[in-house]
Amino acid sequence: MAKAKNSEKAIKPNIFMRIGLFIKQIIDELRKVVTPTSKELFFWSLAVFIFVLLLMALVLFILSKVFAARIMGALIEAPDVREAAVRYLDYRVYGFFFAYVGSMFRAFYVGTTRTRILTINSIVMVLTNVVLNYLLIFGKFGFPEMGIAGAAIASSISEGVSALFYILYTRYRTDWRRYKFRFTGFDFSLQKQILSLSVWVMIQQGVAFLAWFLFFLCIEHLGKRDLAATNIVRAVSSLIFMFINAFASTASSLVSNLLGAGYAEQIMPLCRKMIRLCFCFVLPLCILAAAIPYWTLRIYTDDVSLIEYAIPSLWVMLTTNIPCTAAFIYQFSVSGTGNTRTALTIVACTSIVYVAYTALLVYGLHADVALCWTADHVYYGCTLTASYLYMRYGNWRARKI
């Protein structure tokens, strides 16, 4: 018995042995931790984006519902125009949720360089928008004639169809199980890395939207007819811009991939190739719309006199897509290098020139609305010049993506 007690005392660990055992257990547990691969990190980021984007959509929805009428009342003088704008926003804000979901899927497919689906989705979205505009604006085939409210509903539904298309395609044509679409909580260090780049992109988008909004406020002072013509022409330009935006987003992703892989010398040839490919889609659409301007504008209104009044503005707008294509591909390529602050600076400076030029034409020269559309030439020309110079001579080649 005495021997047994002595042996127990001999093997009983002291304080240092306990500390050593504790450290060994920690090391053993740390070995069980699996470091996420770049693919897993990407999809965890995607899950965080879904949650954050839906929260942003909800915030914008609430703010629009609460403050839109007051803001429009303060900015727009004509009562009927103000009422139409508020009626449009009442329905349009529902599209925020679909638009944000769609933007997440676009980021996913651009990031995985599977960009063909973006073009297909754009075509589906455009066709849905055109058909619903015809049915709901003019009340065709038994649908109610809703005017501008119908245009808002058509836009929101087309974004919903776009989001549904992405979801179904991802579910049935993509190996979604290995992509691990899930939300496992916030990783604040990851959020900080994402925001360090994306906050400048968000501000950039806000600045661009503000410039576009101020353009419409200036046109509103020319008269109701000029504003109506501008709205119709802008709707046509939005359809063409979907293709430009898809190619520019693709270019941004490919620039990041090439820079990260160490092939910086291939980026400028890539940009030129993307511009040529984009022209293959955009130029035929522009030529077709210019050849049949009456029927192009007839999609949005039955007012023959308004269509005839808007045709010169349509022709001017169509010519802006030539510099727009190159400008946006180079501008998105700047963001693709990871230098989002430079992209913001370019957009902010060109937006100031854009608004100043528009204000000069409207308030100083009282120019025709078609001439005011040349402001887009100024904007895209400045954007193209600044973005190209940065891509050509800027210090971005040594950046790590």
Short mmCIF file of C-alpha atoms in Angstrom, two decimals:
data_model
loop_
_atom_site.label_atom_id
_atom_site.label_comp_id
_atom_site.label_asym_id
_atom_site.label_seq_id
_atom_site.Cartn_x
_atom_site.Cartn_y
_atom_site.Cartn_z
CA MET A 1 0.00 0.00 0.00
CA ALA A 2 2.84 2.34 0.89
CA LYS A 3 4.50 1.59 -2.49
CA ALA A 4 1.29 2.39 -4.39
CA LYS A 5 0.89 5.71 -2.60
CA ASN A 6 4.50 6.63 -3.36
CA SER A 7 4.05 5.86 -7.10
CA GLU A 8 0.90 8.03 -7.26
CA LYS A 9 2.83 10.88 -5.72
CA ALA A 10 5.59 10.38 -8.23
CA ILE A 11 3.37 10.71 -11.30
CA LYS A 12 1.20 13.54 -10.02
CA PRO A 13 1.92 16.55 -12.32
CA ASN A 14 3.35 19.70 -10.81
CA ILE A 15 2.49 23.26 -11.84
CA PHE A 16 5.01 23.31 -14.70
CA MET A 17 3.78 20.00 -16.08
CA ARG A 18 0.24 21.35 -15.96
CA ILE A 19 1.27 24.44 -17.93
CA GLY A 20 3.11 22.26 -20.47
CA LEU A 21 0.08 20.01 -20.82
CA PHE A 22 -2.19 23.04 -21.28
CA ILE A 23 0.05 24.46 -24.04
CA LYS A 24 0.20 21.06 -25.76
CA GLN A 25 -3.61 20.86 -25.73
CA ILE A 26 -3.86 24.34 -27.26
CA ILE A 27 -1.41 23.38 -30.03
CA ASP A 28 -3.37 20.18 -30.69
CA GLU A 29 -6.60 22.16 -31.00
CA LEU A 30 -5.01 24.76 -33.28
CA ARG A 31 -3.88 21.98 -35.60
CA LYS A 32 -7.53 21.09 -36.05
CA VAL A 33 -8.32 24.57 -37.38
CA VAL A 34 -8.68 24.58 -41.16
CA THR A 35 -7.45 27.71 -42.88
CA PRO A 36 -9.98 28.78 -45.49
CA THR A 37 -8.92 28.55 -49.10
CA SER A 38 -9.27 31.54 -51.41
CA LYS A 39 -12.42 29.97 -52.87
CA GLU A 40 -13.99 29.48 -49.43
CA LEU A 41 -13.03 33.04 -48.48
CA PHE A 42 -14.69 34.32 -51.64
CA PHE A 43 -17.97 32.58 -50.93
CA TRP A 44 -17.98 33.55 -47.26
CA SER A 45 -17.58 37.12 -48.49
CA LEU A 46 -20.48 36.53 -50.88
CA ALA A 47 -22.70 35.36 -48.03
CA VAL A 48 -21.85 38.52 -46.08
CA PHE A 49 -22.64 40.62 -49.17
CA ILE A 50 -26.11 39.06 -49.44
CA PHE A 51 -26.96 39.99 -45.88
CA VAL A 52 -25.53 43.51 -46.09
CA LEU A 53 -27.08 44.26 -49.48
CA LEU A 54 -30.55 43.23 -48.32
CA LEU A 55 -30.14 45.41 -45.24
CA MET A 56 -29.13 48.34 -47.47
CA ALA A 57 -32.13 47.73 -49.71
CA LEU A 58 -34.44 47.76 -46.67
CA VAL A 59 -32.93 51.02 -45.40
CA LEU A 60 -33.27 52.69 -48.82
CA PHE A 61 -36.84 51.40 -49.14
CA ILE A 62 -37.85 52.91 -45.80
CA LEU A 63 -36.06 56.22 -46.45
CA SER A 64 -37.68 56.52 -49.89
CA LYS A 65 -41.14 55.81 -48.51
CA VAL A 66 -40.73 58.36 -45.73
CA PHE A 67 -38.84 61.21 -47.41
CA ALA A 68 -39.30 60.91 -51.20
CA ALA A 69 -42.45 63.06 -51.36
CA ARG A 70 -40.86 65.83 -49.27
CA ILE A 71 -37.64 65.85 -51.29
CA MET A 72 -39.50 65.96 -54.61
CA GLY A 73 -41.71 68.74 -53.26
CA ALA A 74 -38.65 70.82 -52.44
CA LEU A 75 -36.83 70.18 -55.74
CA ILE A 76 -39.55 70.10 -58.42
CA GLU A 77 -41.68 73.18 -59.06
CA ALA A 78 -44.41 71.89 -61.41
CA PRO A 79 -47.16 70.20 -59.35
CA ASP A 80 -48.08 67.60 -61.98
CA VAL A 81 -44.43 66.68 -62.59
CA ARG A 82 -43.87 66.42 -58.84
CA GLU A 83 -46.93 64.19 -58.46
CA ALA A 84 -45.79 61.97 -61.33
CA ALA A 85 -42.30 61.62 -59.81
CA VAL A 86 -43.72 60.64 -56.42
CA ARG A 87 -46.11 58.16 -58.05
CA TYR A 88 -43.21 56.64 -59.97
CA LEU A 89 -41.08 56.25 -56.83
CA ASP A 90 -43.97 54.73 -54.87
CA TYR A 91 -43.78 51.66 -57.11
CA ARG A 92 -40.14 51.84 -58.12
CA VAL A 93 -38.74 51.40 -54.60
CA TYR A 94 -39.95 47.79 -54.49
CA GLY A 95 -37.34 47.00 -57.10
CA PHE A 96 -34.54 47.83 -54.65
CA PHE A 97 -34.62 44.34 -53.14
CA PHE A 98 -34.48 42.63 -56.54
CA ALA A 99 -31.79 45.01 -57.82
CA TYR A 100 -29.52 44.34 -54.85
CA VAL A 101 -29.94 40.58 -55.14
CA GLY A 102 -29.18 40.85 -58.85
CA SER A 103 -26.06 42.91 -58.17
CA MET A 104 -24.82 40.20 -55.80
CA PHE A 105 -25.26 37.49 -58.44
CA ARG A 106 -23.58 39.68 -61.06
CA ALA A 107 -20.61 40.08 -58.71
CA PHE A 108 -20.54 36.31 -58.24
CA TYR A 109 -20.50 35.48 -61.95
CA VAL A 110 -18.06 38.29 -62.80
CA GLY A 111 -15.76 37.17 -59.97
CA THR A 112 -15.83 33.59 -61.25
CA THR A 113 -15.32 34.84 -64.85
CA ARG A 114 -18.54 33.21 -66.04
CA THR A 115 -19.80 36.30 -67.75
CA ARG A 116 -21.89 34.78 -70.54
CA ILE A 117 -24.79 34.50 -68.11
CA LEU A 118 -24.68 38.29 -67.62
CA THR A 119 -25.46 38.90 -71.29
CA ILE A 120 -28.28 36.35 -71.29
CA ASN A 121 -29.75 37.87 -68.14
CA SER A 122 -29.53 41.38 -69.62
CA ILE A 123 -31.49 40.25 -72.68
CA VAL A 124 -34.17 38.61 -70.50
CA MET A 125 -34.42 41.74 -68.36
CA VAL A 126 -34.63 44.12 -71.33
CA LEU A 127 -37.30 42.07 -73.11
CA THR A 128 -39.36 41.83 -69.92
CA ASN A 129 -39.08 45.56 -69.39
CA VAL A 130 -40.09 46.43 -72.95
CA VAL A 131 -43.11 44.10 -72.97
CA LEU A 132 -44.36 45.23 -69.56
CA ASN A 133 -43.86 48.89 -70.45
CA TYR A 134 -46.08 48.42 -73.49
CA LEU A 135 -48.75 46.58 -71.48
CA LEU A 136 -48.82 48.73 -68.35
CA ILE A 137 -48.09 52.23 -69.64
CA PHE A 138 -50.72 52.09 -72.40
CA GLY A 139 -53.10 49.51 -70.94
CA LYS A 140 -52.93 46.93 -73.73
CA PHE A 141 -54.50 43.45 -73.77
CA GLY A 142 -56.76 44.11 -70.81
CA PHE A 143 -54.11 45.60 -68.51
CA PRO A 144 -54.91 48.93 -66.79
CA GLU A 145 -53.47 52.11 -68.35
CA MET A 146 -51.14 53.32 -65.58
CA GLY A 147 -48.83 55.78 -67.34
CA ILE A 148 -45.63 56.55 -65.45
CA ALA A 149 -46.66 54.27 -62.58
CA GLY A 150 -46.80 51.45 -65.11
CA ALA A 151 -43.23 52.22 -66.14
CA ALA A 152 -42.13 51.96 -62.50
CA ILE A 153 -43.94 48.64 -62.03
CA ALA A 154 -42.44 47.31 -65.26
CA SER A 155 -38.93 48.23 -64.09
CA SER A 156 -39.41 46.64 -60.68
CA ILE A 157 -40.89 43.45 -62.13
CA SER A 158 -38.13 43.17 -64.74
CA GLU A 159 -35.55 43.38 -61.95
CA GLY A 160 -37.50 40.70 -60.10
CA VAL A 161 -37.44 38.49 -63.19
CA SER A 162 -33.70 39.13 -63.49
CA ALA A 163 -33.10 38.08 -59.86
CA LEU A 164 -35.32 34.99 -60.30
CA PHE A 165 -33.40 34.08 -63.45
CA TYR A 166 -30.11 34.24 -61.55
CA ILE A 167 -31.50 32.14 -58.69
CA LEU A 168 -32.90 29.43 -60.97
CA TYR A 169 -29.79 29.35 -63.14
CA THR A 170 -27.55 29.06 -60.07
CA ARG A 171 -29.79 26.34 -58.60
CA TYR A 172 -30.08 24.14 -61.69
CA ARG A 173 -27.07 24.98 -63.87
CA THR A 174 -24.39 25.61 -61.24
CA ASP A 175 -22.84 23.27 -58.69
CA TRP A 176 -24.11 25.49 -55.90
CA ARG A 177 -23.36 22.94 -53.14
CA ARG A 178 -19.61 23.27 -53.55
CA TYR A 179 -19.93 27.05 -53.48
CA LYS A 180 -21.38 26.85 -49.93
CA PHE A 181 -23.93 29.66 -50.11
CA ARG A 182 -24.48 30.28 -46.43
CA PHE A 183 -24.29 33.01 -43.82
CA THR A 184 -22.31 32.00 -40.76
CA GLY A 185 -22.10 35.37 -39.03
CA PHE A 186 -20.08 38.54 -39.39
CA ASP A 187 -16.33 38.42 -39.81
CA PHE A 188 -15.46 42.00 -38.93
CA SER A 189 -11.88 41.75 -40.16
CA LEU A 190 -13.21 40.58 -43.52
CA GLN A 191 -15.79 43.38 -43.50
CA LYS A 192 -13.01 45.90 -42.89
CA GLN A 193 -11.03 44.63 -45.89
CA ILE A 194 -14.12 44.72 -48.10
CA LEU A 195 -15.14 48.20 -46.99
CA SER A 196 -11.64 49.60 -47.50
CA LEU A 197 -12.19 49.06 -51.22
CA SER A 198 -15.96 49.16 -51.61
CA VAL A 199 -16.67 52.36 -49.65
CA TRP A 200 -15.07 54.39 -52.45
CA VAL A 201 -17.11 52.50 -55.04
CA MET A 202 -20.30 53.25 -53.09
CA ILE A 203 -19.44 56.95 -52.90
CA GLN A 204 -18.58 56.87 -56.60
CA GLN A 205 -22.00 55.44 -57.47
CA GLY A 206 -23.66 58.05 -55.27
CA VAL A 207 -21.79 60.89 -56.99
CA ALA A 208 -22.71 59.55 -60.45
CA PHE A 209 -26.38 59.24 -59.45
CA LEU A 210 -26.37 62.77 -58.02
CA ALA A 211 -24.99 64.17 -61.28
CA TRP A 212 -27.66 62.31 -63.24
CA PHE A 213 -30.35 63.63 -60.88
CA LEU A 214 -29.13 67.22 -61.20
CA PHE A 215 -29.21 66.87 -64.99
CA PHE A 216 -32.92 66.07 -64.79
CA LEU A 217 -33.54 68.97 -62.41
CA CYS A 218 -31.92 71.32 -64.92
CA ILE A 219 -33.99 69.92 -67.79
CA GLU A 220 -37.16 70.36 -65.70
CA HIS A 221 -36.60 74.12 -65.84
CA LEU A 222 -36.77 74.02 -69.65
CA GLY A 223 -40.39 72.85 -69.48
CA LYS A 224 -42.62 69.84 -69.09
CA ARG A 225 -42.32 68.82 -72.73
CA ASP A 226 -38.52 68.85 -72.59
CA LEU A 227 -38.57 66.78 -69.41
CA ALA A 228 -40.98 64.27 -70.95
CA ALA A 229 -38.78 63.91 -74.04
CA THR A 230 -35.69 63.51 -71.84
CA ASN A 231 -37.34 60.76 -69.78
CA ILE A 232 -38.22 58.79 -72.90
CA VAL A 233 -34.75 59.14 -74.42
CA ARG A 234 -33.11 58.20 -71.11
CA ALA A 235 -35.25 55.04 -71.00
CA VAL A 236 -33.92 54.03 -74.42
CA SER A 237 -30.34 54.78 -73.36
CA SER A 238 -30.78 52.58 -70.27
CA LEU A 239 -31.49 49.56 -72.47
CA ILE A 240 -28.27 50.06 -74.44
CA PHE A 241 -26.28 50.86 -71.31
CA MET A 242 -27.09 47.42 -69.85
CA PHE A 243 -24.74 45.88 -72.44
CA ILE A 244 -22.03 48.50 -71.83
CA ASN A 245 -22.22 47.95 -68.08
CA ALA A 246 -21.99 44.16 -68.50
CA PHE A 247 -18.81 44.41 -70.60
CA ALA A 248 -17.29 47.03 -68.28
CA SER A 249 -17.95 44.85 -65.20
CA THR A 250 -16.37 41.90 -66.97
CA ALA A 251 -13.34 43.99 -67.88
CA SER A 252 -12.93 45.04 -64.24
CA SER A 253 -12.92 41.41 -63.07
CA LEU A 254 -10.47 40.29 -65.75
CA VAL A 255 -8.14 43.19 -64.97
CA SER A 256 -8.05 42.11 -61.32
CA ASN A 257 -7.39 38.50 -62.32
CA LEU A 258 -4.55 39.41 -64.68
CA LEU A 259 -2.97 41.82 -62.21
CA GLY A 260 -3.19 39.25 -59.42
CA ALA A 261 -1.61 36.61 -61.65
CA GLY A 262 1.27 38.92 -62.55
CA TYR A 263 0.27 39.60 -66.18
CA ALA A 264 0.03 43.39 -66.00
CA GLU A 265 1.34 43.76 -69.56
CA GLN A 266 -1.79 42.04 -70.91
CA ILE A 267 -4.26 44.48 -69.34
CA MET A 268 -4.21 47.29 -71.92
CA PRO A 269 -4.65 44.85 -74.85
CA LEU A 270 -7.52 43.31 -72.88
CA CYS A 271 -9.22 46.71 -72.53
CA ARG A 272 -8.96 47.34 -76.26
CA LYS A 273 -10.39 43.89 -76.99
CA MET A 274 -13.31 44.45 -74.61
CA ILE A 275 -14.09 47.77 -76.30
CA ARG A 276 -14.20 46.09 -79.71
CA LEU A 277 -16.44 43.28 -78.43
CA CYS A 278 -18.79 45.75 -76.77
CA PHE A 279 -19.06 47.76 -79.99
CA CYS A 280 -20.22 44.58 -81.73
CA PHE A 281 -23.35 44.68 -79.57
CA VAL A 282 -23.83 48.41 -79.02
CA LEU A 283 -23.31 49.80 -82.53
CA PRO A 284 -25.97 47.60 -84.24
CA LEU A 285 -28.49 48.61 -81.56
CA CYS A 286 -27.64 52.29 -82.00
CA ILE A 287 -27.85 52.10 -85.79
CA LEU A 288 -31.19 50.29 -85.61
CA ALA A 289 -32.64 52.83 -83.15
CA ALA A 290 -31.37 55.73 -85.29
CA ALA A 291 -32.86 54.18 -88.44
CA ILE A 292 -36.33 53.74 -86.92
CA PRO A 293 -36.52 56.50 -84.28
CA TYR A 294 -40.31 56.76 -84.38
CA TRP A 295 -40.87 53.08 -83.58
CA THR A 296 -38.09 53.09 -81.00
CA LEU A 297 -39.76 55.90 -79.05
CA ARG A 298 -43.22 54.50 -79.70
CA ILE A 299 -42.39 51.75 -77.19
CA TYR A 300 -42.73 54.36 -74.43
CA THR A 301 -45.44 56.75 -75.66
CA ASP A 302 -48.32 57.05 -78.10
CA ASP A 303 -48.03 60.84 -78.27
CA VAL A 304 -46.95 61.44 -81.88
CA SER A 305 -46.01 65.09 -81.31
CA LEU A 306 -43.85 64.13 -78.31
CA ILE A 307 -42.15 61.41 -80.34
CA GLU A 308 -41.31 63.87 -83.11
CA TYR A 309 -40.03 66.37 -80.55
CA ALA A 310 -37.81 63.74 -78.90
CA ILE A 311 -36.23 62.34 -82.09
CA PRO A 312 -33.35 64.91 -82.27
CA SER A 313 -32.49 64.17 -78.62
CA LEU A 314 -32.56 60.46 -79.40
CA TRP A 315 -30.07 60.88 -82.24
CA VAL A 316 -27.72 62.91 -80.02
CA MET A 317 -28.00 60.32 -77.23
CA LEU A 318 -27.19 57.45 -79.58
CA THR A 319 -23.92 59.11 -80.59
CA THR A 320 -22.87 59.32 -76.94
CA ASN A 321 -22.61 55.52 -76.75
CA ILE A 322 -19.41 55.61 -78.81
CA PRO A 323 -17.33 57.44 -76.16
CA CYS A 324 -19.43 55.84 -73.41
CA THR A 325 -18.31 52.33 -74.33
CA ALA A 326 -14.59 53.10 -74.13
CA ALA A 327 -15.02 55.41 -71.12
CA PHE A 328 -16.78 52.88 -68.94
CA ILE A 329 -14.48 49.99 -69.81
CA TYR A 330 -11.41 52.04 -68.91
CA GLN A 331 -13.09 53.50 -65.81
CA PHE A 332 -14.09 50.04 -64.53
CA SER A 333 -10.58 48.85 -65.31
CA VAL A 334 -9.24 51.54 -62.98
CA SER A 335 -11.40 50.04 -60.23
CA GLY A 336 -10.17 46.60 -61.28
CA THR A 337 -6.62 47.59 -60.39
CA GLY A 338 -7.82 48.04 -56.81
CA ASN A 339 -7.35 51.81 -56.84
CA THR A 340 -10.97 52.70 -56.13
CA ARG A 341 -10.02 56.11 -54.74
CA THR A 342 -8.63 57.12 -58.11
CA ALA A 343 -11.83 55.90 -59.80
CA LEU A 344 -13.85 58.03 -57.36
CA THR A 345 -11.69 61.07 -58.09
CA ILE A 346 -12.23 60.64 -61.83
CA VAL A 347 -16.00 60.30 -61.47
CA ALA A 348 -16.26 63.23 -59.03
CA CYS A 349 -14.27 65.60 -61.24
CA THR A 350 -16.08 64.64 -64.44
CA SER A 351 -19.45 64.93 -62.67
CA ILE A 352 -18.65 68.51 -61.65
CA VAL A 353 -17.80 69.36 -65.27
CA TYR A 354 -20.96 67.55 -66.44
CA VAL A 355 -23.30 69.46 -64.12
CA ALA A 356 -21.58 72.80 -64.79
CA TYR A 357 -21.86 72.29 -68.57
CA THR A 358 -25.55 71.33 -68.28
CA ALA A 359 -26.30 74.34 -66.07
CA LEU A 360 -24.56 76.64 -68.57
CA LEU A 361 -26.68 75.31 -71.43
CA VAL A 362 -29.96 75.45 -69.50
CA TYR A 363 -29.68 78.61 -67.40
CA GLY A 364 -27.13 80.59 -69.40
CA LEU A 365 -27.94 79.79 -73.03
CA HIS A 366 -31.52 78.42 -72.70
CA ALA A 367 -30.47 75.81 -75.21
CA ASP A 368 -32.67 73.27 -76.93
CA VAL A 369 -33.08 69.98 -75.06
CA ALA A 370 -31.28 68.08 -77.85
CA LEU A 371 -28.22 70.31 -77.37
CA CYS A 372 -28.35 69.66 -73.62
CA TRP A 373 -27.83 65.97 -74.36
CA THR A 374 -24.31 66.84 -75.54
CA ALA A 375 -23.50 67.01 -71.82
CA ASP A 376 -23.14 63.24 -72.03
CA HIS A 377 -20.42 63.69 -74.66
CA VAL A 378 -18.57 65.97 -72.24
CA TYR A 379 -18.96 63.53 -69.34
CA TYR A 380 -17.85 60.45 -71.25
CA GLY A 381 -15.07 62.34 -73.01
CA CYS A 382 -13.59 63.53 -69.70
CA THR A 383 -14.01 60.09 -68.12
CA LEU A 384 -12.36 58.38 -71.07
CA THR A 385 -9.41 60.79 -71.10
CA ALA A 386 -8.72 60.57 -67.36
CA SER A 387 -9.22 56.79 -67.13
CA TYR A 388 -7.08 56.05 -70.19
CA LEU A 389 -4.25 58.27 -68.94
CA TYR A 390 -4.27 56.49 -65.59
CA MET A 391 -4.27 53.05 -67.21
CA ARG A 392 -1.56 54.10 -69.63
CA TYR A 393 0.78 55.97 -67.28
CA GLY A 394 -0.49 55.37 -63.73
CA ASN A 395 1.45 53.55 -61.02
CA TRP A 396 -0.84 50.53 -60.73
CA ARG A 397 1.26 47.70 -62.19
CA ALA A 398 2.98 46.88 -58.90
CA ARG A 399 -0.25 46.66 -56.89
CA LYS A 400 -1.14 43.37 -55.21
CA ILE A 401 -4.71 42.11 -55.70
#
